[in-house]
């Protein structure tokens, strides 16, 4: 770099002594040298940012190729641009540039690493995030066969149901079905049911019905797999359709494409806790990593149930319809393996009658950090004198987990 400045000074002196000389070529050389100095300064800044990222344990979450090189986005939101050389195109599939001026000769993605090679042959390796997605679709299932207990109302006896696919976890009817309601828990031994799911060998996320009121039954909370969907929230907007997601163009129990991106299946959350003395829920519904490893849940897609939309829009015998100042939101709380809270995140399912979620919408959960378990609650402004009065349901799909 000092050499470049010395050359510029020499050229300036030559120009002073030769006033009548055609100096176009000389000034072009000066411009070229200045450009090289600026490019080197930019490369030094890039190199410094990459070293800092490595020292701070940052992870690349996105690698984007541009006309000028690569833009690397890290897990804290910061970005570094690795520029191509002047005449070449280093950074493209590991090919070196031709007579380029960049410090960098290549940027390659190999497995879970982004490998950056410098012009002098040194290499910087940065870890890259990969993603796995819980879709609830049969074609994506990787779990082994397991059994859950069902209840045969005709014989008043329990039976074991073999689960081989996500579809095996969809109950019928929606309300009072044998898999998620058992004997309803209203009488007898209060056995309830042992419904659960586990995305084994994929995201490793799992969920089971929480114990409330001395039993495990969906009316006391949980996350269950569903494929019920309808565009008619009036006809399918009662408690009998509590697993039905709203979707334009969906014919109830016919189309079965109500999940995210036109898929069939999704999960339906039910459950809430408030400060009302009438609500005695002990445990909120949750998802967790069954292999006891803490990971970042990047996001999921969320939609409203027909039951919730019907009550938001028209109310029912238990709640008034949503007013201009009313709102309903889902709250996610993350926990580590020691039970410490890692963070919270909120998502508005409804914010006044003109802002009601009616399509699959992304909920960013990355701010929770690395979690072992995430609890979900529903809260809102509606109160009928007995506490929160809107239906405490929301559908979710395509839960995306970071692996590194």
Short mmCIF file of C-alpha atoms in Angstrom, two decimals:
data_model
loop_
_atom_site.label_atom_id
_atom_site.label_comp_id
_atom_site.label_asym_id
_atom_site.label_seq_id
_atom_site.Cartn_x
_atom_site.Cartn_y
_atom_site.Cartn_z
CA UNK A 1 0.00 0.00 0.00
CA UNK A 2 2.93 2.38 0.78
CA UNK A 3 4.32 1.58 -2.65
CA UNK A 4 1.06 2.73 -4.22
CA UNK A 5 1.15 6.08 -2.42
CA UNK A 6 4.81 6.55 -3.40
CA UNK A 7 3.94 5.95 -7.05
CA UNK A 8 1.14 8.50 -6.83
CA UNK A 9 3.55 11.11 -5.41
CA UNK A 10 6.10 10.42 -8.18
CA UNK A 11 3.45 10.76 -10.83
CA UNK A 12 2.28 14.04 -9.37
CA UNK A 13 5.85 15.41 -9.45
CA UNK A 14 6.28 14.32 -13.08
CA UNK A 15 3.05 16.09 -14.02
CA UNK A 16 4.26 19.32 -12.37
CA UNK A 17 7.51 19.29 -14.39
CA UNK A 18 5.81 18.53 -17.73
CA UNK A 19 3.04 21.07 -18.13
CA UNK A 20 2.77 20.64 -21.88
CA UNK A 21 2.78 16.86 -21.81
CA UNK A 22 -0.40 14.86 -22.71
CA UNK A 23 -1.15 13.51 -19.22
CA UNK A 24 -4.24 11.32 -19.90
CA UNK A 25 -2.32 8.06 -19.56
CA UNK A 26 -0.67 9.21 -16.36
CA UNK A 27 -3.93 10.24 -14.73
CA UNK A 28 -5.47 6.96 -15.76
CA UNK A 29 -2.63 5.21 -13.92
CA UNK A 30 -3.25 7.35 -10.84
CA UNK A 31 -6.95 6.46 -10.91
CA UNK A 32 -6.10 2.77 -11.25
CA UNK A 33 -3.75 2.91 -8.26
CA UNK A 34 -6.32 4.75 -6.13
CA UNK A 35 -8.93 2.14 -7.04
CA UNK A 36 -6.57 -0.66 -6.01
CA UNK A 37 -5.89 1.01 -2.65
CA UNK A 38 -9.62 1.40 -1.99
CA UNK A 39 -10.29 -2.23 -2.99
CA UNK A 40 -7.56 -3.46 -0.66
CA UNK A 41 -8.99 -1.39 2.19
CA UNK A 42 -12.41 -2.96 1.59
CA UNK A 43 -10.90 -6.44 1.53
CA UNK A 44 -9.07 -5.77 4.79
CA UNK A 45 -12.37 -4.71 6.39
CA UNK A 46 -14.02 -7.89 5.08
CA UNK A 47 -11.19 -10.08 6.34
CA UNK A 48 -11.39 -8.43 9.76
CA UNK A 49 -15.15 -9.02 9.92
CA UNK A 50 -14.71 -12.69 9.01
CA UNK A 51 -12.05 -13.21 11.68
CA UNK A 52 -14.27 -11.47 14.25
CA UNK A 53 -17.18 -13.73 13.28
CA UNK A 54 -14.99 -16.79 13.71
CA UNK A 55 -13.72 -15.63 17.12
CA UNK A 56 -17.25 -14.82 18.32
CA UNK A 57 -18.63 -18.20 17.28
CA UNK A 58 -21.07 -16.76 14.76
CA UNK A 59 -22.87 -19.12 12.40
CA UNK A 60 -23.80 -18.45 8.79
CA UNK A 61 -27.55 -18.76 8.28
CA UNK A 62 -27.65 -17.61 4.66
CA UNK A 63 -25.18 -17.55 1.75
CA UNK A 64 -26.26 -15.46 -1.22
CA UNK A 65 -24.31 -15.13 -4.46
CA UNK A 66 -24.43 -11.70 -6.13
CA UNK A 67 -22.90 -10.17 -9.25
CA UNK A 68 -20.04 -8.83 -7.11
CA UNK A 69 -19.33 -11.87 -4.98
CA UNK A 70 -21.09 -13.35 -1.94
CA UNK A 71 -23.13 -11.91 0.92
CA UNK A 72 -22.87 -13.96 4.11
CA UNK A 73 -25.58 -13.46 6.74
CA UNK A 74 -24.82 -14.54 10.32
CA UNK A 75 -27.14 -15.72 13.09
CA UNK A 76 -27.01 -12.31 14.82
CA UNK A 77 -28.28 -10.57 11.67
CA UNK A 78 -24.92 -9.08 10.67
CA UNK A 79 -23.70 -9.42 7.08
CA UNK A 80 -20.32 -9.57 5.35
CA UNK A 81 -19.83 -9.08 1.61
CA UNK A 82 -16.95 -10.97 0.03
CA UNK A 83 -16.11 -9.13 -3.19
CA UNK A 84 -14.86 -10.58 -6.46
CA UNK A 85 -11.55 -9.47 -7.97
CA UNK A 86 -11.45 -6.75 -10.57
CA UNK A 87 -11.26 -8.95 -13.65
CA UNK A 88 -12.07 -12.36 -12.28
CA UNK A 89 -14.93 -13.99 -10.43
CA UNK A 90 -13.55 -15.55 -7.26
CA UNK A 91 -16.30 -16.83 -5.03
CA UNK A 92 -18.11 -18.84 -7.67
CA UNK A 93 -18.07 -22.59 -7.01
CA UNK A 94 -14.46 -22.45 -5.88
CA UNK A 95 -13.04 -21.16 -9.17
CA UNK A 96 -10.21 -18.66 -8.91
CA UNK A 97 -10.49 -15.23 -10.50
CA UNK A 98 -8.40 -14.20 -13.47
CA UNK A 99 -5.93 -11.47 -12.59
CA UNK A 100 -8.31 -10.25 -9.93
CA UNK A 101 -7.25 -7.79 -7.23
CA UNK A 102 -9.27 -9.34 -4.40
CA UNK A 103 -7.68 -10.88 -1.30
CA UNK A 104 -10.14 -13.75 -1.84
CA UNK A 105 -9.95 -16.43 -4.50
CA UNK A 106 -12.95 -18.61 -3.66
CA UNK A 107 -16.04 -19.10 -1.50
CA UNK A 108 -17.35 -22.67 -1.32
CA UNK A 109 -20.20 -24.34 0.52
CA UNK A 110 -19.28 -27.84 1.67
CA UNK A 111 -21.73 -29.62 3.94
CA UNK A 112 -22.09 -27.62 7.13
CA UNK A 113 -19.20 -25.26 6.31
CA UNK A 114 -18.56 -22.18 4.19
CA UNK A 115 -14.89 -22.29 3.11
CA UNK A 116 -13.23 -19.02 2.12
CA UNK A 117 -9.80 -19.24 0.47
CA UNK A 118 -7.47 -16.24 0.49
CA UNK A 119 -5.15 -15.27 -2.34
CA UNK A 120 -2.12 -16.49 -0.37
CA UNK A 121 -3.67 -19.95 0.04
CA UNK A 122 -4.86 -19.60 3.62
CA UNK A 123 -8.35 -20.87 4.40
CA UNK A 124 -11.13 -19.60 6.69
CA UNK A 125 -13.82 -22.13 7.62
CA UNK A 126 -17.11 -20.82 9.03
CA UNK A 127 -19.95 -23.09 10.26
CA UNK A 128 -23.23 -22.97 8.37
CA UNK A 129 -26.72 -23.64 9.67
CA UNK A 130 -28.85 -26.33 8.07
CA UNK A 131 -32.60 -26.59 8.58
CA UNK A 132 -34.97 -29.47 9.22
CA UNK A 133 -38.72 -29.04 8.98
CA UNK A 134 -41.57 -30.72 10.84
CA UNK A 135 -44.36 -30.89 8.23
CA UNK A 136 -46.72 -33.50 9.74
CA UNK A 137 -46.90 -35.12 6.29
CA UNK A 138 -46.72 -38.88 5.84
CA UNK A 139 -44.09 -38.69 3.11
CA UNK A 140 -41.75 -36.90 5.51
CA UNK A 141 -42.24 -39.16 8.52
CA UNK A 142 -39.15 -40.94 9.83
CA UNK A 143 -40.37 -42.16 13.19
CA UNK A 144 -40.68 -45.76 14.23
CA UNK A 145 -43.98 -47.48 14.92
CA UNK A 146 -45.49 -46.77 18.34
CA UNK A 147 -48.82 -47.26 20.11
CA UNK A 148 -51.28 -44.95 21.81
CA UNK A 149 -54.39 -45.82 23.73
CA UNK A 150 -57.81 -45.29 22.21
CA UNK A 151 -61.26 -45.72 23.72
CA UNK A 152 -64.09 -47.75 22.20
CA UNK A 153 -67.32 -46.17 23.44
CA UNK A 154 -69.44 -49.06 22.13
CA UNK A 155 -67.70 -51.58 24.39
CA UNK A 156 -66.62 -49.07 27.06
CA UNK A 157 -63.07 -50.35 26.84
CA UNK A 158 -59.63 -49.10 25.87
CA UNK A 159 -57.58 -50.41 22.97
CA UNK A 160 -54.07 -49.88 21.59
CA UNK A 161 -53.80 -48.07 18.26
CA UNK A 162 -50.68 -48.61 16.20
CA UNK A 163 -49.19 -45.39 14.78
CA UNK A 164 -47.13 -45.74 11.60
CA UNK A 165 -47.73 -42.35 10.00
CA UNK A 166 -48.88 -38.83 10.82
CA UNK A 167 -52.33 -39.62 9.43
CA UNK A 168 -52.75 -42.29 12.11
CA UNK A 169 -52.76 -39.47 14.67
CA UNK A 170 -55.75 -37.66 13.14
CA UNK A 171 -58.81 -38.34 15.28
CA UNK A 172 -62.43 -38.65 14.20
CA UNK A 173 -64.74 -37.11 15.13
CA UNK A 174 -62.96 -33.83 15.91
CA UNK A 175 -64.71 -33.43 19.25
CA UNK A 176 -64.94 -36.48 21.51
CA UNK A 177 -62.83 -38.73 19.29
CA UNK A 178 -61.29 -41.84 20.89
CA UNK A 179 -57.61 -40.89 20.45
CA UNK A 180 -57.57 -37.46 22.09
CA UNK A 181 -60.57 -37.68 24.42
CA UNK A 182 -60.47 -41.26 25.69
CA UNK A 183 -63.35 -41.60 28.14
CA UNK A 184 -63.52 -37.76 28.23
CA UNK A 185 -62.10 -37.78 31.76
CA UNK A 186 -65.46 -36.74 33.17
CA UNK A 187 -66.12 -39.83 35.23
CA UNK A 188 -64.79 -43.23 36.27
CA UNK A 189 -61.04 -43.55 36.70
CA UNK A 190 -60.31 -40.29 34.83
CA UNK A 191 -57.85 -42.15 32.65
CA UNK A 192 -58.04 -39.77 29.73
CA UNK A 193 -55.64 -40.84 26.98
CA UNK A 194 -51.92 -41.09 26.23
CA UNK A 195 -51.91 -39.34 22.86
CA UNK A 196 -48.49 -38.07 21.77
CA UNK A 197 -46.33 -37.55 18.68
CA UNK A 198 -42.58 -37.57 18.03
CA UNK A 199 -40.76 -36.35 14.90
CA UNK A 200 -38.04 -38.92 15.44
CA UNK A 201 -34.93 -38.88 13.22
CA UNK A 202 -35.85 -35.49 11.81
CA UNK A 203 -36.36 -32.42 14.03
CA UNK A 204 -36.62 -34.57 17.19
CA UNK A 205 -39.56 -32.40 18.31
CA UNK A 206 -42.28 -34.10 20.31
CA UNK A 207 -45.49 -33.24 22.13
CA UNK A 208 -47.87 -34.96 24.49
CA UNK A 209 -51.08 -33.90 26.21
CA UNK A 210 -50.22 -32.04 29.44
CA UNK A 211 -51.67 -33.18 32.74
CA UNK A 212 -54.48 -30.87 33.83
CA UNK A 213 -57.39 -31.42 36.19
CA UNK A 214 -55.90 -34.80 37.04
CA UNK A 215 -56.07 -36.19 33.50
CA UNK A 216 -54.70 -35.95 29.96
CA UNK A 217 -57.55 -35.07 27.60
CA UNK A 218 -57.61 -32.55 24.74
CA UNK A 219 -60.33 -30.46 26.39
CA UNK A 220 -57.72 -29.55 29.02
CA UNK A 221 -55.04 -28.63 26.46
CA UNK A 222 -52.61 -30.07 23.94
CA UNK A 223 -51.29 -30.18 20.40
CA UNK A 224 -52.93 -32.68 18.05
CA UNK A 225 -52.46 -33.52 14.37
CA UNK A 226 -55.32 -32.54 12.05
CA UNK A 227 -56.28 -32.23 8.39
CA UNK A 228 -59.70 -30.63 8.88
CA UNK A 229 -60.10 -27.35 6.95
CA UNK A 230 -62.93 -25.17 5.64
CA UNK A 231 -63.59 -21.85 3.95
CA UNK A 232 -66.95 -21.66 5.79
CA UNK A 233 -66.22 -20.48 9.32
CA UNK A 234 -69.94 -19.99 9.96
CA UNK A 235 -70.97 -23.60 9.37
CA UNK A 236 -67.77 -25.06 10.84
CA UNK A 237 -67.11 -22.52 13.57
CA UNK A 238 -68.35 -24.24 16.72
CA UNK A 239 -66.61 -26.25 19.44
CA UNK A 240 -67.54 -29.37 17.48
CA UNK A 241 -65.03 -28.23 14.82
CA UNK A 242 -62.20 -27.27 17.12
CA UNK A 243 -59.54 -28.88 14.88
CA UNK A 244 -60.68 -27.14 11.68
CA UNK A 245 -58.31 -24.54 10.24
CA UNK A 246 -59.68 -21.71 8.12
CA UNK A 247 -58.66 -21.73 4.46
CA UNK A 248 -59.97 -20.08 1.31
CA UNK A 249 -61.18 -22.69 -1.17
CA UNK A 250 -61.25 -25.50 1.40
CA UNK A 251 -64.21 -27.88 1.44
CA UNK A 252 -64.61 -29.49 4.83
CA UNK A 253 -63.33 -33.10 4.91
CA UNK A 254 -63.03 -33.11 1.10
CA UNK A 255 -60.08 -31.09 -0.25
CA UNK A 256 -57.68 -31.82 2.63
CA UNK A 257 -55.17 -29.23 1.44
CA UNK A 258 -55.59 -26.80 4.34
CA UNK A 259 -52.04 -27.05 5.70
CA UNK A 260 -49.22 -24.65 4.90
CA UNK A 261 -48.49 -24.36 1.18
CA UNK A 262 -51.40 -26.64 0.25
CA UNK A 263 -50.27 -29.59 2.34
CA UNK A 264 -52.75 -31.83 4.12
CA UNK A 265 -51.71 -31.95 7.77
CA UNK A 266 -50.88 -29.49 10.53
CA UNK A 267 -51.10 -29.29 14.32
CA UNK A 268 -53.84 -27.57 16.34
CA UNK A 269 -53.04 -25.98 19.68
CA UNK A 270 -55.60 -25.68 22.44
CA UNK A 271 -55.02 -24.34 25.93
CA UNK A 272 -54.50 -21.19 27.97
CA UNK A 273 -53.79 -19.81 31.43
CA UNK A 274 -54.96 -16.46 32.73
CA UNK A 275 -55.24 -14.73 36.08
CA UNK A 276 -58.88 -15.66 36.51
CA UNK A 277 -59.79 -17.77 39.57
CA UNK A 278 -62.02 -19.80 37.25
CA UNK A 279 -59.11 -21.05 35.18
CA UNK A 280 -57.34 -23.89 36.96
CA UNK A 281 -55.03 -25.01 34.15
CA UNK A 282 -51.79 -26.23 35.68
CA UNK A 283 -49.68 -26.95 32.59
CA UNK A 284 -49.66 -25.26 29.22
CA UNK A 285 -49.32 -27.22 25.94
CA UNK A 286 -45.73 -27.48 24.72
CA UNK A 287 -43.32 -28.93 22.21
CA UNK A 288 -39.87 -30.15 23.18
CA UNK A 289 -36.76 -31.91 21.90
CA UNK A 290 -37.14 -35.48 23.04
CA UNK A 291 -33.43 -36.23 22.55
CA UNK A 292 -32.68 -33.59 25.25
CA UNK A 293 -30.62 -31.33 22.99
CA UNK A 294 -31.25 -27.58 23.01
CA UNK A 295 -31.72 -26.07 19.54
CA UNK A 296 -33.02 -22.91 17.89
CA UNK A 297 -36.54 -23.19 16.49
CA UNK A 298 -36.24 -20.70 13.66
CA UNK A 299 -39.92 -20.25 12.80
CA UNK A 300 -43.27 -21.87 12.19
CA UNK A 301 -46.33 -20.93 10.13
CA UNK A 302 -49.53 -20.06 11.99
CA UNK A 303 -53.21 -19.72 11.06
CA UNK A 304 -56.55 -19.31 12.85
CA UNK A 305 -59.15 -22.00 13.37
CA UNK A 306 -62.66 -21.60 12.00
CA UNK A 307 -63.95 -21.69 15.58
CA UNK A 308 -61.76 -18.74 16.57
CA UNK A 309 -62.64 -16.67 13.49
CA UNK A 310 -66.37 -17.28 14.00
CA UNK A 311 -66.11 -15.96 17.55
CA UNK A 312 -63.90 -13.03 16.55
CA UNK A 313 -66.37 -11.99 13.87
CA UNK A 314 -69.75 -12.82 15.39
CA UNK A 315 -69.27 -13.88 19.01
CA UNK A 316 -71.27 -16.69 20.62
CA UNK A 317 -72.98 -17.53 23.91
CA UNK A 318 -69.65 -17.37 25.78
CA UNK A 319 -67.95 -14.35 24.24
CA UNK A 320 -68.66 -11.07 22.47
CA UNK A 321 -67.32 -10.41 18.99
CA UNK A 322 -64.05 -8.55 18.63
CA UNK A 323 -64.23 -4.75 18.94
CA UNK A 324 -61.86 -2.20 17.45
CA UNK A 325 -59.60 -2.23 20.51
CA UNK A 326 -59.72 -5.99 21.13
CA UNK A 327 -56.91 -8.42 20.44
CA UNK A 328 -55.88 -12.05 20.80
CA UNK A 329 -52.30 -13.27 20.69
CA UNK A 330 -50.28 -16.45 21.07
CA UNK A 331 -47.29 -16.28 23.40
CA UNK A 332 -44.34 -18.68 23.15
CA UNK A 333 -41.97 -19.10 26.10
CA UNK A 334 -38.68 -20.97 25.68
CA UNK A 335 -36.94 -23.00 28.38
CA UNK A 336 -33.53 -24.64 28.61
CA UNK A 337 -32.84 -28.07 30.11
CA UNK A 338 -32.64 -26.58 33.61
CA UNK A 339 -36.04 -24.95 33.35
CA UNK A 340 -34.67 -21.43 32.89
CA UNK A 341 -36.58 -19.12 30.55
CA UNK A 342 -34.57 -18.34 27.41
CA UNK A 343 -37.00 -15.81 25.94
CA UNK A 344 -40.56 -15.06 24.83
CA UNK A 345 -42.19 -14.28 21.50
CA UNK A 346 -45.68 -13.01 20.66
CA UNK A 347 -47.89 -13.41 17.61
CA UNK A 348 -51.18 -11.53 17.13
CA UNK A 349 -53.90 -13.85 15.88
CA UNK A 350 -56.33 -10.95 15.92
CA UNK A 351 -55.84 -7.21 16.45
CA UNK A 352 -59.26 -5.66 15.90
CA UNK A 353 -61.86 -6.96 13.43
CA UNK A 354 -59.90 -5.79 10.37
CA UNK A 355 -56.65 -7.55 11.35
CA UNK A 356 -57.53 -11.21 11.75
CA UNK A 357 -55.09 -13.86 10.51
CA UNK A 358 -56.83 -15.79 7.73
CA UNK A 359 -53.86 -17.41 5.98
CA UNK A 360 -50.67 -19.18 6.93
CA UNK A 361 -48.32 -16.55 8.33
CA UNK A 362 -44.70 -16.88 9.45
CA UNK A 363 -43.96 -16.59 13.18
CA UNK A 364 -40.26 -15.97 13.87
CA UNK A 365 -39.23 -17.89 17.00
CA UNK A 366 -35.46 -17.55 16.64
CA UNK A 367 -35.38 -14.89 19.38
CA UNK A 368 -36.12 -17.59 21.95
CA UNK A 369 -32.55 -18.78 21.46
CA UNK A 370 -31.55 -22.39 22.02
CA UNK A 371 -34.44 -24.13 23.75
CA UNK A 372 -35.30 -27.55 25.05
CA UNK A 373 -39.01 -26.81 25.43
CA UNK A 374 -41.45 -24.15 24.22
CA UNK A 375 -44.76 -23.55 25.99
CA UNK A 376 -47.62 -21.82 24.19
CA UNK A 377 -50.34 -19.69 25.75
CA UNK A 378 -53.28 -17.75 24.31
CA UNK A 379 -54.27 -14.45 25.84
CA UNK A 380 -56.39 -11.47 24.85
CA UNK A 381 -58.59 -8.55 25.83
CA UNK A 382 -61.94 -10.42 25.77
CA UNK A 383 -63.33 -11.22 29.23
CA UNK A 384 -66.86 -12.46 29.93
CA UNK A 385 -66.52 -12.14 33.69
CA UNK A 386 -64.95 -15.58 33.99
CA UNK A 387 -61.62 -14.72 32.41
CA UNK A 388 -60.37 -14.85 28.82
CA UNK A 389 -63.37 -15.79 26.69
CA UNK A 390 -62.22 -16.25 23.08
CA UNK A 391 -61.41 -19.80 21.82
CA UNK A 392 -57.79 -20.59 22.76
CA UNK A 393 -56.87 -22.30 19.49
CA UNK A 394 -54.37 -21.75 16.69
CA UNK A 395 -53.02 -24.00 13.93
CA UNK A 396 -49.32 -24.34 13.16
CA UNK A 397 -47.27 -26.08 10.48
CA UNK A 398 -43.75 -26.39 9.02
CA UNK A 399 -41.85 -25.95 12.27
CA UNK A 400 -38.29 -25.19 11.14
CA UNK A 401 -35.32 -26.10 13.38
CA UNK A 402 -31.70 -25.05 13.04
CA UNK A 403 -29.05 -27.75 13.09
CA UNK A 404 -25.32 -27.01 13.13
#
